[in-house]
XYZ file of C-alpha atoms in Angstrom:
683
model
C 29.460 81.052 -4.586
C 27.512 78.528 -2.403
C 25.533 75.253 -3.037
C 21.748 75.477 -2.734
C 20.364 74.233 0.521
C 18.176 71.637 -1.372
C 21.495 70.326 -3.233
C 23.408 69.470 0.187
C 25.016 65.987 0.617
C 21.893 65.291 3.403
C 19.138 67.015 1.261
C 20.089 64.772 -1.840
C 19.992 61.638 0.289
C 16.734 62.395 1.626
C 15.081 62.795 -1.867
C 16.862 59.798 -3.012
C 15.405 57.892 -0.189
C 12.003 58.771 -0.500
C 11.904 58.125 -4.362
C 12.645 55.207 -3.917
C 9.909 54.550 -1.020
C 7.537 55.871 -3.676
C 8.546 53.951 -6.404
C 8.301 50.703 -4.085
C 5.053 51.127 -2.551
C 3.428 52.848 -5.575
C 1.745 49.644 -6.804
C 0.232 49.139 -3.310
C -0.848 52.324 -2.914
C -2.535 52.712 -6.377
C -4.001 49.142 -6.370
C -7.736 48.924 -5.592
C -9.586 45.894 -4.022
C -11.403 43.570 -6.213
C -15.011 44.203 -5.782
C -17.432 41.761 -3.880
C -19.893 39.721 -5.396
C -23.411 40.328 -4.150
C -26.228 37.611 -4.529
C -29.699 38.444 -3.792
C -31.651 36.636 -2.410
C -29.093 34.315 -1.187
C -30.040 31.215 -0.335
C -32.352 30.829 -3.381
C -35.056 28.747 -4.511
C -34.140 25.963 -7.537
C -35.169 27.403 -10.746
C -35.870 30.825 -9.078
C -34.221 34.041 -10.453
C -31.416 35.673 -8.561
C -29.562 38.739 -8.977
C -25.391 38.638 -8.986
C -23.797 42.276 -8.660
C -20.835 44.102 -7.962
C -19.811 47.913 -7.614
C -17.034 49.776 -9.411
C -15.598 53.002 -7.572
C -15.366 54.871 -11.103
C -17.271 58.111 -12.158
C -18.662 56.717 -15.164
C -20.278 53.579 -16.452
C -18.924 54.410 -20.029
C -15.347 53.409 -18.181
C -16.491 49.846 -17.428
C -16.411 47.064 -19.716
C -17.430 43.412 -19.199
C -15.151 40.453 -20.524
C -16.674 37.007 -21.264
C -16.515 34.479 -18.579
C -17.763 30.811 -18.062
C -20.904 30.566 -15.831
C -20.886 27.929 -13.201
C -22.127 24.379 -14.126
C -26.231 24.534 -13.661
C -26.099 28.640 -13.822
C -27.673 30.240 -17.251
C -28.167 33.855 -17.967
C -31.738 35.441 -17.846
C -30.544 39.179 -18.175
C -27.301 41.148 -18.290
C -25.098 42.680 -17.865
C -26.857 45.849 -16.955
C -23.920 48.490 -16.339
C -25.475 51.619 -14.897
C -24.342 54.831 -12.769
C -24.757 55.142 -8.957
C -24.158 57.128 -6.289
C -22.649 55.823 -3.128
C -22.058 57.492 0.415
C -19.107 57.542 2.662
C -18.884 57.215 6.305
C -18.580 61.233 6.871
C -21.756 61.379 4.990
C -20.450 62.694 1.331
C -21.425 61.113 -1.452
C -19.179 59.937 -4.653
C -20.164 58.321 -7.935
C -19.637 54.863 -8.895
C -20.741 52.177 -11.407
C -22.895 48.987 -10.418
C -22.586 45.901 -13.148
C -25.596 43.327 -12.519
C -27.011 40.120 -13.993
C -30.085 38.428 -13.650
C -29.350 34.386 -13.379
C -31.114 31.401 -12.981
C -30.092 28.140 -11.465
C -31.436 24.561 -12.402
C -29.213 22.806 -9.757
C -29.206 22.903 -5.835
C -26.065 23.008 -3.671
C -23.434 26.017 -3.258
C -22.670 27.309 -6.609
C -19.129 28.567 -6.804
C -18.978 31.866 -8.615
C -15.278 32.496 -10.226
C -13.880 35.982 -10.328
C -15.374 37.996 -13.041
C -13.311 39.650 -15.979
C -13.742 43.683 -16.452
C -12.084 46.468 -17.737
C -11.998 50.073 -16.622
C -10.513 51.892 -19.247
C -7.230 49.905 -20.635
C -6.934 48.577 -17.314
C -7.940 44.907 -16.872
C -9.470 44.094 -13.431
C -11.408 40.949 -12.029
C -13.833 40.656 -9.082
C -13.688 38.488 -5.948
C -15.109 35.070 -5.929
C -18.412 34.232 -4.513
C -20.699 31.516 -3.346
C -24.680 31.263 -4.229
C -26.686 28.705 -2.009
C -29.691 26.937 -4.375
C -32.220 25.025 -2.514
C -35.397 23.182 -2.609
C -38.685 23.859 -0.675
C -40.081 20.739 1.446
C -42.815 21.989 2.977
C -42.472 25.367 2.800
C -39.382 25.571 3.990
C -36.135 26.213 1.872
C -33.512 23.821 2.649
C -29.885 22.864 1.172
C -29.356 19.623 -0.080
C -25.908 17.853 0.820
C -24.124 17.452 -2.249
C -22.562 14.020 -2.611
C -20.305 12.883 -4.937
C -18.226 9.686 -5.726
C -14.588 10.441 -5.480
C -12.308 7.568 -7.431
C -8.596 7.985 -8.787
C -7.914 8.664 -12.419
C -8.026 5.509 -14.801
C -7.287 3.348 -16.804
C -8.543 0.540 -14.566
C -8.093 -2.942 -15.515
C -9.984 -6.341 -15.072
C -9.295 -7.314 -11.117
C -7.622 -3.803 -10.259
C -9.164 -2.821 -6.415
C -10.440 0.530 -6.970
C -11.292 2.833 -4.271
C -14.094 4.597 -3.960
C -14.926 7.150 -1.586
C -18.398 8.778 -1.191
C -17.824 12.389 0.228
C -20.237 15.762 1.176
C -18.671 18.524 -1.070
C -18.705 22.506 -0.230
C -19.967 21.936 3.478
C -19.773 24.859 5.857
C -19.703 22.896 8.792
C -18.691 19.170 9.224
C -21.929 17.047 9.478
C -22.316 13.346 10.943
C -24.231 11.005 8.890
C -27.255 9.448 10.291
C -28.155 7.217 7.535
C -26.329 5.776 4.399
C -27.482 4.136 1.652
C -25.266 2.763 -0.665
C -26.414 -0.262 -3.266
C -23.863 -2.833 -4.160
C -22.456 -2.097 -7.642
C -22.677 -5.283 -10.052
C -19.841 -6.665 -11.910
C -17.444 -7.425 -9.342
C -16.619 -7.342 -5.316
C -17.624 -4.291 -3.414
C -16.325 -4.361 0.211
C -16.795 -1.675 2.610
C -13.651 0.664 3.704
C -14.768 3.024 6.062
C -10.998 4.187 6.758
C -10.776 5.876 3.445
C -10.778 9.447 2.758
C -10.084 12.169 4.966
C -11.779 15.629 5.666
C -10.253 18.662 3.768
C -10.429 22.172 4.425
C -10.244 25.280 1.909
C -10.902 28.763 2.056
C -13.066 30.333 -0.781
C -12.830 34.082 -0.446
C -13.887 34.452 3.562
C -15.832 31.423 3.499
C -14.551 27.674 4.944
C -15.772 24.951 2.772
C -15.165 21.186 3.857
C -15.221 17.966 1.884
C -16.368 15.254 4.324
C -15.616 11.639 3.570
C -19.021 9.755 4.300
C -17.960 6.073 3.630
C -15.423 4.628 1.372
C -15.601 1.304 -0.951
C -12.741 -1.082 -2.250
C -14.313 -2.006 -5.837
C -12.712 -4.895 -7.665
C -14.132 -5.835 -11.023
C -14.311 -9.339 -12.145
C -14.195 -8.542 -16.141
C -13.702 -5.958 -18.286
C -16.280 -3.899 -19.781
C -18.525 -0.843 -18.302
C -19.061 -0.856 -14.319
C -21.499 1.589 -12.653
C -21.218 2.610 -8.764
C -24.668 3.184 -8.190
C -26.489 6.285 -6.839
C -26.031 6.771 -3.265
C -28.085 8.757 -0.612
C -27.232 10.064 3.095
C -29.193 11.963 5.709
C -27.412 14.108 7.976
C -29.191 16.164 10.547
C -32.276 16.076 9.122
C -30.463 17.023 5.689
C -30.692 14.462 2.845
C -28.720 14.193 -0.237
C -28.271 11.844 -3.391
C -25.176 11.515 -5.533
C -24.656 10.551 -9.120
C -23.964 7.080 -10.892
C -20.241 7.012 -11.693
C -19.476 4.847 -14.751
C -16.025 2.933 -14.540
C -14.491 1.682 -17.890
C -12.434 -1.385 -17.062
C -10.204 -2.978 -19.734
C -8.966 -6.757 -19.573
C -5.586 -7.456 -18.167
C -2.769 -8.875 -20.469
C -2.636 -12.324 -21.009
C 0.904 -12.733 -18.926
C -0.862 -11.627 -15.871
C -3.597 -14.036 -16.192
C -2.064 -16.834 -13.933
C -1.984 -14.466 -10.769
C -4.548 -11.872 -11.419
C -2.183 -9.127 -9.901
C -2.581 -5.447 -10.202
C -0.546 -3.212 -8.372
C 2.880 -3.129 -6.955
C 4.254 -6.169 -5.201
C 7.573 -7.861 -4.067
C 8.003 -11.630 -2.761
C 9.763 -13.125 -0.420
C 10.357 -16.820 -0.063
C 12.052 -18.068 3.711
C 14.959 -20.188 3.587
C 15.167 -23.801 4.312
C 17.393 -25.619 6.647
C 20.561 -26.703 5.905
C 19.417 -30.713 6.330
C 16.253 -32.393 7.762
C 15.950 -36.307 8.539
C 13.504 -38.614 7.341
C 9.794 -37.533 8.747
C 11.100 -34.427 10.148
C 8.939 -31.429 9.223
C 10.128 -28.342 7.577
C 8.494 -24.909 7.006
C 8.531 -22.866 3.630
C 6.922 -19.765 3.757
C 6.212 -17.532 0.752
C 5.267 -14.225 1.558
C 3.945 -11.301 -0.463
C 3.854 -7.704 0.320
C 2.824 -4.862 -1.687
C -0.152 -2.685 -2.548
C -3.048 -3.535 -4.964
C -5.615 -6.047 -5.215
C -3.478 -8.010 -2.813
C -6.932 -9.721 -1.199
C -7.914 -11.584 -4.562
C -4.638 -12.207 -6.695
C -3.477 -15.740 -6.725
C 0.093 -16.223 -5.068
C 2.830 -18.809 -6.929
C 1.930 -22.568 -5.888
C 5.256 -23.939 -4.883
C 6.060 -27.604 -6.727
C 7.357 -29.841 -3.750
C 9.216 -32.594 -6.281
C 8.542 -35.547 -4.128
C 8.190 -34.202 -0.437
C 4.956 -34.714 1.358
C 2.587 -31.805 1.966
C 1.452 -32.151 5.428
C -0.472 -28.950 6.208
C -0.854 -25.443 4.379
C -2.132 -22.356 5.788
C -2.334 -18.958 4.552
C -2.531 -15.594 6.826
C -3.044 -11.973 5.869
C -2.204 -8.762 7.028
C -3.125 -5.929 4.907
C -5.681 -2.616 5.114
C -7.684 -0.461 2.854
C -5.387 2.183 1.276
C -5.720 4.696 -1.838
C -4.224 2.292 -3.931
C -6.297 -0.898 -2.996
C -5.250 -3.142 -0.052
C -1.904 -2.555 1.523
C 0.012 -4.767 3.844
C 1.097 -8.640 3.171
C -0.157 -12.341 2.784
C 1.667 -15.723 3.746
C 1.390 -18.981 2.859
C 2.980 -21.380 5.161
C 3.728 -24.880 3.878
C 4.688 -27.915 6.179
C 6.638 -30.483 4.319
C 8.229 -33.775 5.174
C 10.350 -36.649 3.086
C 9.677 -40.021 3.498
C 13.035 -40.987 1.830
C 16.589 -39.504 2.180
C 17.672 -37.737 -0.763
C 18.168 -34.398 -2.192
C 14.745 -32.558 -3.061
C 14.248 -29.206 -4.997
C 11.608 -26.871 -4.426
C 10.462 -24.661 -7.053
C 8.166 -21.366 -6.410
C 6.931 -20.114 -9.921
C 7.799 -16.717 -11.320
C 4.684 -14.240 -10.139
C 3.586 -11.702 -12.569
C 1.345 -8.870 -12.160
C 0.464 -5.783 -13.789
C 1.592 -2.225 -12.632
C -0.779 0.092 -13.580
C 0.898 3.111 -12.646
C 3.896 2.307 -15.279
C 1.402 0.614 -17.556
C 3.530 -2.479 -17.741
C 3.891 -6.063 -16.914
C 6.390 -6.714 -14.105
C 7.635 -10.580 -13.329
C 9.397 -11.213 -10.066
C 11.879 -14.139 -10.802
C 11.106 -18.023 -9.692
C 13.273 -19.573 -6.560
C 14.709 -22.828 -6.394
C 15.311 -24.306 -3.015
C 17.391 -27.466 -2.131
C 16.640 -29.503 0.782
C 19.128 -32.376 1.807
C 17.364 -35.186 3.712
C 19.374 -37.694 5.767
C 18.293 -41.501 7.050
C 17.474 -41.824 10.707
C 14.294 -40.276 10.870
C 12.674 -38.123 13.607
C 13.006 -39.566 17.473
C 10.476 -41.044 18.658
C 9.450 -41.597 22.218
C 7.434 -44.591 21.119
C 10.370 -46.299 19.866
C 11.760 -49.208 21.717
C 15.314 -48.063 21.488
C 14.389 -45.035 23.638
C 12.393 -45.212 27.008
C 10.638 -42.643 28.815
C 12.530 -43.416 31.943
C 15.648 -42.283 30.587
C 14.432 -38.599 30.776
C 13.137 -38.990 34.182
C 14.484 -37.140 37.388
C 15.743 -39.236 40.046
C 14.441 -39.175 43.557
C 17.111 -37.383 45.099
C 16.728 -34.291 41.966
C 13.433 -33.977 43.103
C 13.857 -33.841 46.698
C 16.737 -31.178 46.196
C 14.350 -29.219 43.950
C 11.654 -29.395 47.058
C 12.221 -26.097 48.817
C 9.719 -23.234 49.868
C 10.172 -20.223 47.683
C 10.581 -17.012 49.467
C 8.689 -14.348 47.872
C 5.394 -16.710 48.536
C 5.855 -16.119 52.225
C 4.148 -12.919 53.339
C 6.367 -12.715 56.628
C 9.216 -12.370 54.597
C 8.939 -9.166 53.382
C 9.499 -7.682 56.571
C 13.040 -8.294 55.344
C 12.665 -5.272 53.364
C 11.990 -3.063 56.641
C 15.738 -3.438 58.181
C 17.539 -0.974 55.394
C 15.038 1.982 55.553
C 14.534 1.658 59.227
C 18.670 1.433 59.867
C 18.652 4.604 57.851
C 16.164 6.236 60.105
C 17.267 5.543 63.074
C 20.916 6.717 62.129
C 19.513 10.074 61.514
C 18.080 10.107 64.974
C 20.593 8.304 66.808
C 24.183 8.433 65.128
C 26.193 7.255 67.935
C 24.677 3.612 68.287
C 25.260 2.869 64.658
C 26.578 -0.744 65.461
C 24.376 -1.569 68.011
C 21.233 -0.917 65.716
C 23.067 -2.801 62.681
C 23.413 -5.826 64.561
C 19.575 -5.444 66.209
C 18.113 -4.965 62.292
C 20.239 -7.396 60.878
C 19.870 -10.437 63.091
C 15.821 -10.625 62.105
C 16.831 -10.502 58.404
C 19.499 -13.670 58.709
C 16.552 -15.445 60.562
C 14.189 -14.982 57.646
C 16.519 -16.250 55.246
C 17.234 -19.475 57.411
C 13.850 -20.120 58.584
C 13.048 -21.083 54.638
C 13.148 -24.871 54.271
C 11.569 -27.553 52.073
C 8.209 -29.226 52.475
C 8.917 -32.681 53.978
C 8.683 -35.522 51.018
C 8.137 -39.103 51.621
C 11.423 -40.550 50.150
C 10.159 -43.781 50.022
C 6.685 -42.813 48.012
C 9.003 -41.105 45.544
C 11.008 -44.207 45.034
C 8.264 -46.454 44.391
C 7.107 -43.919 41.880
C 10.494 -44.149 40.037
C 10.369 -48.144 40.263
C 6.918 -48.055 38.522
C 8.171 -45.972 35.778
C 11.192 -47.890 35.262
C 8.876 -51.058 34.752
C 6.949 -48.818 32.307
C 3.794 -49.340 34.088
C 2.936 -46.068 33.252
C -0.805 -46.262 34.574
C 0.084 -46.608 38.229
C 2.921 -44.636 38.212
C 0.696 -41.868 36.767
C -1.351 -42.007 40.091
C 1.449 -41.700 42.316
C 2.882 -38.999 40.860
C -0.508 -37.304 40.641
C -1.126 -37.745 44.325
C 2.407 -36.282 45.060
C 1.974 -33.711 42.761
C -1.376 -32.429 44.450
C 0.478 -32.123 47.583
C 3.473 -30.366 46.120
C 2.121 -28.238 43.205
C 5.472 -26.352 42.664
C 7.995 -29.049 42.422
C 8.776 -28.615 38.545
C 10.741 -32.149 38.667
C 7.949 -33.758 40.049
C 5.320 -32.634 37.445
C 7.991 -33.621 34.866
C 7.960 -36.984 35.949
C 4.462 -37.135 36.026
C 4.409 -35.756 32.174
C 6.429 -38.752 31.350
C 3.852 -40.981 32.661
C 0.887 -39.191 30.807
C 2.400 -39.768 27.656
C 3.323 -43.121 28.623
C -0.413 -43.821 28.777
C -1.224 -42.052 25.451
C -2.928 -39.114 26.914
C -0.949 -36.351 24.567
C -2.797 -33.288 25.932
C -2.323 -33.966 29.581
C 1.099 -34.695 28.977
C 1.482 -31.367 26.998
C 0.068 -29.433 29.714
C 1.575 -31.021 32.834
C 5.257 -30.061 30.968
C 4.014 -26.517 30.458
C 3.313 -26.276 34.536
C 6.446 -28.046 35.024
C 8.123 -25.090 32.865
C 6.494 -22.803 35.318
C 7.958 -24.072 38.451
C 11.290 -24.426 37.364
C 13.577 -23.423 34.586
C 13.154 -25.876 31.774
C 16.814 -28.053 31.272
C 17.882 -29.815 28.488
C 15.936 -33.176 29.018
C 12.798 -30.974 29.585
C 13.439 -29.259 26.125
C 13.767 -32.621 24.467
C 10.807 -33.979 25.682
C 8.723 -31.158 24.510
C 9.783 -31.234 21.479
C 9.260 -34.723 20.665
C 5.843 -33.900 22.010
C 4.825 -30.924 20.016
C 6.414 -31.587 16.721
C 4.723 -34.819 16.068
C 1.594 -32.823 16.058
C 2.666 -31.523 12.104
C 1.571 -28.161 13.691
C 3.680 -25.343 14.718
C 3.562 -24.849 18.287
C 2.242 -21.599 19.649
C 3.779 -21.882 23.068
C 7.722 -22.090 23.340
C 9.344 -23.130 26.583
C 10.232 -20.411 28.991
C 13.821 -19.157 28.926
C 14.279 -16.852 32.578
C 16.315 -16.256 35.584
C 15.008 -18.515 38.602
C 12.644 -16.119 40.405
C 13.991 -17.307 44.089
C 17.326 -16.629 43.265
C 16.340 -13.200 41.776
C 14.201 -12.267 45.065
C 17.220 -13.375 47.378
C 19.267 -11.244 45.481
C 16.837 -8.444 45.457
C 16.483 -8.489 49.309
C 20.404 -8.837 49.914
C 21.149 -6.121 47.507
C 18.342 -3.886 48.850
C 19.517 -3.859 52.284
C 23.254 -3.569 51.477
C 22.225 -0.327 49.865
C 20.883 1.397 52.662
C 23.805 0.088 54.930
C 26.343 1.429 52.629
C 24.348 4.785 52.139
C 24.412 4.914 56.184
C 28.148 3.654 55.898
C 28.594 6.567 53.985
C 27.406 8.989 56.126
C 28.925 8.012 58.805
C 32.525 7.549 58.223
C 32.083 10.286 55.306
C 34.066 8.171 52.328
C 32.922 9.164 48.872
C 33.925 5.373 48.081
C 31.231 4.197 50.353
C 28.973 6.307 48.552
C 30.076 4.773 45.242
C 29.350 1.072 46.578
C 25.722 2.231 47.617
C 25.267 3.417 44.402
C 26.356 0.003 42.828
C 24.125 -1.926 45.273
C 21.467 0.273 44.233
C 21.900 -0.523 40.513
C 22.091 -4.026 41.468
C 18.722 -3.939 43.162
C 17.187 -2.457 40.057
C 18.497 -5.563 37.913
C 17.415 -8.132 40.558
C 13.772 -6.620 40.649
C 13.851 -6.737 36.696
C 15.184 -10.294 36.638
C 12.284 -11.156 39.320
C 9.898 -9.469 37.415
C 10.339 -10.941 34.000
C 10.376 -14.513 35.781
C 6.830 -13.573 37.066
C 5.564 -12.370 33.819
C 6.893 -15.437 32.183
C 5.550 -18.033 34.439
C 1.954 -16.245 34.490
C 1.705 -16.275 30.693
C -1.851 -17.664 29.782
C -1.165 -20.907 27.856
C -4.010 -23.509 26.805
C -3.860 -27.068 25.120
C -6.571 -28.565 23.077
C -7.640 -31.515 25.047
C -8.792 -33.587 21.757
C -8.806 -33.099 18.154
C -11.812 -30.866 17.601
C -13.195 -28.513 15.266
C -13.327 -25.104 15.698
C -16.406 -22.465 14.520
C -16.228 -19.488 12.828
C -18.613 -17.600 15.341
C -19.360 -19.074 19.207
C -22.313 -21.177 18.343
C -22.716 -25.002 17.678
C -24.529 -24.781 14.290
C -21.884 -22.293 13.253
C -20.097 -23.479 10.220
C -16.965 -25.619 10.908
C -13.968 -23.503 10.343
C -10.286 -25.522 11.460
C -9.560 -28.488 12.790
C -7.336 -28.433 16.131
C -5.110 -31.689 17.014
C -4.928 -32.953 20.506
C -2.041 -31.414 22.542
C -1.846 -28.362 19.787
C -1.098 -25.118 22.404
C -3.008 -22.082 21.479
C -3.890 -18.700 22.766
C -7.226 -17.679 24.094
C -8.055 -14.352 22.959
C -11.617 -14.202 23.699
C -14.420 -15.303 25.779
C -18.304 -15.422 24.861
C -20.368 -17.530 27.244
C -18.930 -20.913 27.491
C -16.955 -20.655 23.978
C -13.347 -19.421 23.541
C -11.583 -17.865 20.594
C -8.438 -19.430 20.425
C -5.644 -18.228 18.301
C -2.971 -20.857 16.453
C 0.934 -19.945 15.553
C -0.593 -19.282 11.954
C -2.832 -16.772 13.327
C -5.697 -18.340 12.452
C -8.861 -17.966 14.958
C -11.799 -20.150 15.594
C -14.316 -20.440 18.680
C -14.442 -23.944 20.565
C -16.290 -24.768 23.774
C -14.276 -24.179 26.800
C -14.367 -27.686 28.134
C -12.253 -28.485 24.608
C -9.151 -27.142 26.437
C -6.421 -27.748 29.327
C -4.714 -25.049 31.344
C -1.842 -25.696 33.252
C -2.684 -22.917 35.861
C -5.545 -25.395 36.532
C -4.302 -28.737 36.390
C -5.372 -30.589 38.621
C -9.377 -29.627 38.370
C -8.890 -30.454 34.206
C -7.321 -33.706 35.243
C -9.726 -34.981 37.772
C -12.698 -33.871 35.302
C -11.482 -36.200 32.980
C -11.145 -39.264 35.127
């Protein structure tokens, strides 16, 4: 008896696979598309009636039942639902029965009304429609327009007294991104209201087949100064001729716990206290830095005030680096204190504990206090005015000055012809290989002549000697005149400029002395005597100096090395090709690497020597804005080094080492790159 064909192994396997596919795809084959919502008319005027409808492909209206659903805010039912049978047509011209469900609705608010999925049932099967958007506008000059939907966005509370609350004014449910032309936001009372336009970002979402945007208009940081109920006022915006007004938003603010009253900090913070030096001397200044970092009301909290226990506070400065964020201000605040002791001994500095309230964890956090010890020894700071110390002890001797008087090769135009022999040698080798040695001698001879031709400019030894004698006798005024005349003829002799700076300090011209030392450091790498004199000049101002004496490789030496290694690179390359030796190729690569290193040293020296530096010519008060009538801002002492960051007319914007900026007149500073002009004007 044979096996029926439909029960064979292959047929049975095919049947099982087909059954599995039918069961797997049955839900998708049997599923029906969600009915689409239709609005007529769309858009519609405010308080006008409109029809909401959808269609269900079933043969009888008795099969469809409507479930309860929540109408969007501002929408109310006028009539419906109306369920009736209709006849629909297919693309091939045939018709079939269906069911239409419709509502008549009213809207008492303008904007884009987002309708949810409406639930209904077909027999015992529960189904839902798709989502829909009805646009409700108002008539202006007989033209129906859709106003902007404005809204204040603020984080979830609770909020506390002194907490910085970010508030972003946004345009919601926009079908295109509009740029605001006019924004009117009245300031909120009961606190500090600062604009922060960087808050907020454009958000995009898909509602049905429509893309809707939430566009930030502007942002603010609101910091209430007390507890109670506050309001973000109504705001109005106009964009591309379309206007809109937001509702006011109430903000309930609770009182801070009493433990936080001393600082008023609300957020999350950390505190760092800079270490003190191991020891100091009487009269020397030390710096203490208290830095608060974190996120919250960083701009308005009160940092802990250190107790210096017998030390003298010379000066205090505060700087900040923070920006608006979704939780207030994010960044840091620094308080810097310059201190000194008038007597020897051990001093203790106490930085109190810093309490703040963390609204995210709803708890008070107290960062512990810090205690620092400073040991002060007798002896005092070295002052160049003391009788035990003479300016002449730091001078350069005539022989040292003359030995530094040489022409810098890179300032001679013709010396750059010395870069030609290397490439020319390679070119000639490629043309005429047999006469390599003759070409080598022919091309390297001019290089040697160029190197030997650089000689120092002549300087009168007797004149240098006479200036030294005046300096040794402490006749600083006369010595200053002689050194100035010589420096005007030899402006790149750094040692000569340094001796002139000694004389300027001896005559009490502190700012000119500082400026001349800077010019000296630009022409010659500062040695220990220059740095000692610099420390004495700048530390006595009780300010942190902006400018530091540079450290760089002598540019004249690096230029000569560049010239040598550059030509040796081509020479080794030609020899490697002539003798076909691999080690000569390695030598060529070595000289190429050394050429790049020498070029880097030369470029670094040129950059360091060209860094702009300014010196305050005399005690001056900077202004907040570049006007003589502007409010006084910061006192700048004579000899303070600063950065010039901007110019406006005859005013310059100066930045101190603390990062504090202020405007002064251009005649209130000295520049080392215009050394002789500045000094002549002051004489």
